[in-house]
Short mmCIF file of C-alpha atoms in Angstrom, two decimals:
data_model
loop_
_atom_site.label_atom_id
_atom_site.label_comp_id
_atom_site.label_asym_id
_atom_site.label_seq_id
_atom_site.Cartn_x
_atom_site.Cartn_y
_atom_site.Cartn_z
CA MET A 810 7.22 -1.80 -10.89
CA ASP A 811 6.18 -3.94 -13.79
CA ASP A 812 5.74 -7.75 -13.60
CA ASN A 813 9.32 -8.46 -14.92
CA LEU A 814 12.47 -9.21 -12.97
CA TYR A 815 15.58 -6.96 -13.52
CA VAL A 816 19.01 -8.12 -12.89
CA TYR A 817 22.06 -5.80 -13.12
CA ASP A 818 25.24 -7.32 -13.94
CA GLY A 819 27.50 -4.18 -13.90
CA ALA A 820 27.17 -3.49 -17.59
CA LYS A 821 23.49 -4.09 -18.30
CA PHE A 822 20.16 -4.92 -17.05
CA VAL A 823 18.88 -8.57 -17.86
CA VAL A 824 15.04 -8.49 -18.00
CA LEU A 825 13.32 -11.72 -17.12
CA THR A 826 9.63 -12.91 -16.77
CA ALA A 827 8.56 -14.04 -13.54
CA ASP A 828 9.29 -17.81 -14.80
CA LEU A 829 12.72 -16.49 -15.78
CA THR A 830 12.30 -16.39 -19.39
CA PHE A 831 14.60 -13.89 -20.88
CA VAL A 832 12.89 -10.66 -22.34
CA ARG A 833 15.76 -8.19 -23.52
CA ASN A 834 18.98 -6.63 -22.19
CA ILE A 835 19.18 -2.90 -21.53
CA PRO A 836 22.82 -1.84 -21.89
CA VAL A 837 23.41 0.74 -19.23
CA MET A 838 26.49 1.65 -16.94
CA MET A 839 24.73 3.02 -13.70
CA VAL A 840 26.06 4.58 -10.50
CA GLY A 841 25.36 2.86 -7.11
CA ARG A 842 22.69 0.09 -6.73
CA GLU A 843 19.47 2.02 -6.54
CA PHE A 844 17.10 1.77 -9.66
CA TYR A 845 13.48 1.75 -10.33
CA VAL A 846 10.91 0.56 -12.82
CA ASP A 847 7.60 2.02 -13.37
CA LYS A 848 4.34 0.34 -14.47
CA ALA A 849 4.96 1.18 -17.93
CA GLY A 850 8.36 -0.48 -18.15
CA ASP A 851 10.32 2.61 -17.99
CA LEU A 852 13.68 2.38 -15.84
CA PHE A 853 15.10 5.10 -13.89
CA CYS A 854 18.81 4.83 -12.48
CA ARG A 855 21.58 7.01 -11.50
CA LYS A 856 24.36 7.87 -14.09
CA ASN A 857 27.38 10.16 -14.33
CA ASP A 858 28.73 12.18 -17.11
CA PHE A 859 32.51 12.61 -17.55
CA GLY A 860 32.12 14.66 -20.76
CA ALA A 861 31.24 17.93 -19.01
CA SER A 862 33.93 20.51 -17.86
CA GLN A 863 32.90 19.01 -14.29
CA PRO A 864 31.91 15.50 -13.57
CA GLU A 865 28.13 15.29 -13.06
CA GLU A 866 25.57 12.95 -11.95
CA PHE A 867 21.99 12.72 -13.08
CA LEU A 868 18.80 10.65 -12.95
CA ALA A 869 18.54 8.78 -16.39
CA LYS A 870 15.23 7.40 -17.76
CA TYR A 871 15.25 4.45 -20.39
CA ASN A 872 12.19 3.21 -22.14
CA PRO A 873 11.19 -0.44 -22.39
CA GLN A 874 13.23 -0.69 -25.52
CA GLY A 875 16.37 0.42 -23.55
CA LYS A 876 16.55 3.93 -25.21
CA LEU A 877 17.69 6.76 -23.08
CA VAL A 878 14.69 9.14 -23.26
CA GLY A 879 15.33 11.37 -20.24
CA GLN A 880 18.15 13.14 -18.12
CA PHE A 881 17.26 14.94 -14.98
CA LEU A 882 18.52 16.59 -11.87
CA ARG A 883 22.01 17.31 -13.14
CA THR A 884 24.41 18.23 -10.34
CA PRO A 885 28.20 18.03 -9.80
CA ASP A 886 29.35 14.35 -9.00
CA LEU A 887 31.17 15.11 -5.57
CA ALA A 888 32.38 11.45 -5.31
CA MET A 889 34.61 12.06 -8.19
CA SER A 890 38.29 12.21 -6.99
CA MET A 891 41.68 12.35 -8.51
CA ALA A 892 44.29 9.55 -7.74
CA GLY A 893 47.62 9.45 -9.54
CA GLY A 894 46.23 11.90 -12.27
CA MET A 895 43.02 9.53 -12.92
CA ALA A 896 39.59 10.20 -12.11
CA VAL A 897 38.29 7.65 -9.50
CA ARG A 898 34.67 7.47 -8.14
CA THR A 899 34.98 7.08 -4.34
CA PRO A 900 31.60 6.75 -2.97
CA HIS A 901 31.24 7.12 0.90
CA PRO A 902 28.46 8.26 3.11
CA TYR A 903 29.32 11.78 3.50
CA VAL A 904 29.49 12.69 -0.20
CA PRO A 905 26.08 14.64 -0.74
CA THR A 906 23.98 12.99 -3.58
CA ASN A 907 20.56 13.53 -4.93
CA LEU A 908 18.20 11.09 -3.19
CA PHE A 909 15.43 9.72 -5.26
CA CYS A 910 12.56 7.26 -5.24
CA LEU A 911 9.58 6.06 -7.20
CA ASP A 912 6.12 5.75 -5.49
CA PRO A 913 3.50 3.26 -6.33
CA ARG A 914 1.96 5.39 -8.84
CA SER A 915 5.26 5.92 -10.81
CA VAL A 916 5.79 9.42 -9.77
CA VAL A 917 9.53 10.32 -9.10
CA TYR A 918 10.28 12.00 -5.97
CA PHE A 919 13.76 13.63 -4.95
CA LEU A 920 15.72 15.48 -2.22
CA PRO A 921 18.52 17.63 -3.67
CA ASN A 922 22.03 16.89 -2.19
CA THR A 923 21.79 20.20 -0.44
CA GLY A 924 18.63 21.39 0.96
CA SER A 925 15.36 20.26 2.79
CA GLN A 926 12.76 20.61 -0.20
CA VAL A 927 11.45 17.21 -1.38
CA SER A 928 9.96 17.62 -4.93
CA ARG A 929 8.39 15.48 -7.56
CA LEU A 930 9.15 15.39 -11.28
CA ASP A 931 6.37 15.77 -13.77
CA ALA A 932 6.15 14.18 -17.02
CA GLN A 933 8.34 17.01 -18.53
CA GLY A 934 10.95 16.62 -15.75
CA THR A 935 10.01 19.73 -14.05
CA ALA A 936 10.57 19.93 -10.30
CA ILE A 937 7.25 20.49 -8.30
CA PRO A 938 7.75 21.10 -4.60
CA ALA A 939 6.02 18.55 -2.49
CA PHE A 940 7.03 18.98 1.27
CA LYS A 941 9.95 20.02 3.44
CA VAL A 942 11.84 17.61 5.79
CA ASP A 943 13.60 18.59 8.88
CA THR A 944 17.32 18.55 8.80
CA LYS A 945 20.18 19.41 11.13
CA ASP A 946 23.66 20.76 10.53
CA ILE A 947 25.91 18.01 11.75
CA PRO A 948 29.82 18.81 11.38
CA ILE A 949 32.12 16.18 10.32
CA SER A 950 34.85 15.71 12.80
CA LYS A 951 38.57 15.04 12.24
CA ASP A 952 37.93 11.56 13.61
CA GLU A 953 35.14 11.04 11.03
CA LYS A 954 37.19 12.07 8.21
CA ALA A 955 40.03 9.66 9.22
CA GLU A 956 37.80 6.78 9.64
CA VAL A 957 36.36 7.60 6.06
CA GLU A 958 39.76 7.53 4.50
CA ARG A 959 40.64 4.26 6.37
CA ARG A 960 37.50 2.65 5.36
CA TYR A 961 36.60 3.97 1.93
CA ILE A 962 40.09 4.57 0.45
CA GLY A 963 42.40 1.98 1.67
CA GLY A 964 45.21 1.18 -0.68
CA THR A 965 46.17 -0.45 -3.97
CA ASN A 966 46.72 -4.17 -4.44
CA SER A 967 50.29 -3.63 -3.47
CA ASN A 968 49.11 -1.96 -0.18
CA ALA A 969 50.74 1.31 -1.25
CA PRO A 970 48.49 4.13 -0.08
CA MET A 971 46.49 6.07 -2.77
CA ASN A 972 46.77 9.57 -3.03
CA VAL A 973 43.11 10.44 -3.29
CA GLU A 974 41.48 13.97 -2.90
CA LEU A 975 38.26 13.62 -1.16
CA HIS A 976 35.46 16.15 -1.50
CA TYR A 977 33.89 16.63 1.86
CA ALA A 978 30.77 18.94 2.38
CA ASP A 979 30.88 20.88 5.50
CA ARG A 980 28.24 19.11 7.26
CA ARG A 981 27.12 15.29 7.02
CA PRO A 982 24.33 14.62 4.55
CA TYR A 983 21.34 14.19 6.98
CA TYR A 984 19.59 11.67 4.88
CA ARG A 985 20.93 9.03 2.69
CA LYS A 986 18.03 7.08 1.19
CA ILE A 987 14.25 7.60 0.69
CA LEU A 988 11.40 5.06 0.57
CA ILE A 989 7.80 5.53 -0.13
CA ASP A 990 5.00 3.14 0.60
CA GLU A 991 1.46 2.51 -0.92
CA ASN A 992 -0.04 4.79 1.64
CA GLY A 993 1.95 8.00 0.67
CA ARG A 994 4.28 7.70 3.66
CA PHE A 995 7.83 8.95 3.09
CA TYR A 996 10.58 7.13 5.01
CA MET A 997 13.88 9.34 5.10
CA VAL A 998 16.81 7.18 6.33
CA ARG A 999 19.36 9.18 8.18
CA THR A 1000 23.27 9.23 7.36
CA GLU A 1001 24.73 7.46 10.60
CA SER A 1002 28.26 8.48 11.74
CA VAL A 1003 30.97 6.26 10.51
CA LEU A 1004 32.13 6.03 14.20
CA ALA A 1005 28.78 4.36 15.21
CA LYS A 1006 29.49 0.92 16.51
CA GLY A 1007 26.03 -0.59 15.90
CA LYS A 1008 24.46 -1.40 12.39
CA GLU A 1009 21.27 0.26 13.06
CA ALA A 1010 19.14 2.71 10.99
CA THR A 1011 17.29 5.80 12.08
CA ILE A 1012 14.17 6.65 9.86
CA ASP A 1013 12.00 9.71 9.91
CA VAL A 1014 8.49 8.90 8.59
CA TYR A 1015 6.71 11.94 6.95
CA GLN A 1016 2.95 11.65 5.96
CA ALA A 1017 0.56 14.33 4.91
CA ASP A 1018 -1.47 15.94 8.04
CA ARG A 1019 0.50 13.80 10.31
CA LYS A 1020 3.38 14.56 12.78
CA LYS A 1021 6.86 12.99 11.89
CA LYS A 1022 7.76 9.86 13.45
CA GLU A 1023 11.02 8.32 14.28
CA LEU A 1024 11.68 4.56 13.72
CA ARG A 1025 14.73 2.36 14.58
CA LEU A 1026 15.78 -0.72 12.73
CA GLY A 1027 18.55 -3.33 13.48
CA GLY A 1028 19.69 -3.14 9.69
CA ASP A 1029 19.76 -1.35 6.46
CA PRO A 1030 16.35 -0.55 5.13
CA LEU A 1031 15.65 -1.89 1.57
CA ILE A 1032 11.99 -1.60 0.49
CA VAL A 1033 8.71 -0.94 2.14
CA HIS A 1034 5.72 -3.00 1.02
CA GLN A 1035 2.18 -3.44 2.36
CA SER A 1036 3.22 -1.85 5.81
CA TYR A 1037 6.28 -4.00 6.29
CA LEU A 1038 9.89 -2.62 6.25
CA TYR A 1039 12.24 -5.20 4.64
CA TYR A 1040 15.95 -4.72 5.74
CA VAL A 1041 19.27 -6.39 5.55
CA VAL A 1042 21.08 -7.45 8.95
CA ASN A 1043 24.63 -6.66 8.11
CA LYS A 1044 27.46 -8.76 9.64
CA ASP A 1045 31.24 -8.15 8.93
CA ASP A 1046 32.98 -11.37 7.85
CA GLY A 1047 36.36 -9.97 8.82
CA VAL A 1048 37.57 -9.38 5.20
CA GLY A 1049 35.70 -6.31 4.25
CA GLU A 1050 32.65 -8.07 2.83
CA LEU A 1051 29.10 -7.55 4.54
CA THR A 1052 26.77 -10.63 4.82
CA GLY A 1053 23.50 -10.93 6.33
CA ALA A 1054 19.83 -11.96 6.41
CA ILE A 1055 16.83 -10.08 5.06
CA MET A 1056 14.39 -9.34 7.83
CA ARG A 1057 11.08 -7.41 7.94
CA SER A 1058 9.32 -5.37 10.44
CA ARG A 1059 5.87 -4.17 10.73
CA VAL A 1060 5.43 -0.22 10.30
CA PRO A 1061 3.32 1.18 13.25
CA ASP A 1062 0.14 3.14 12.07
#
């Protein structure tokens, strides 16, 4: 990432210097919370397109002046559902999405929403195979589907149930997040069952010419930097909001 601070307010990125001096705004409506900025100041984030015959998601690239200069990895946006004749995006952990991450050399790596081939994007946006990950087919049970509907659909402000059509995959997406450190290690965060009682995360660590390692963290991994994994320890406050502290854990060699 470059030396600036990027703050997203729901409609744009506000770019500030380290001493909080305003630099510029980048108007963009992104999907989710993940975004990356390379050393040149180019910003990468997930977006969706409702103009296509079927809603699509893609990885968008904006230059330092805020101009859209690239659209990559277009796939159907499976998080789009219909509720009362309106299109509603209802993200939940069992919706397969393309996973992507930026390494310290500003190279984009991604794992498709289905499959096990991790690839990198070259300067022209062409996918170059990098390595494969081990995945397992984990069926989604009826109890898990019921819990997803309870937790992620809920109701309207009037407490009337919403008639939402959810798009389930046949199998639970095995991974939900990718992190990459300065040593070329890939941290693949597994998708936990919604029925799991704990707030832990299971991480598979891949590195060239080394055997895959498994890590357990007592929270949700955020970033990895200088051999430390930073994660948030979530605590349900009872009203649907998650609050918690940022912790770090040293990554074993």
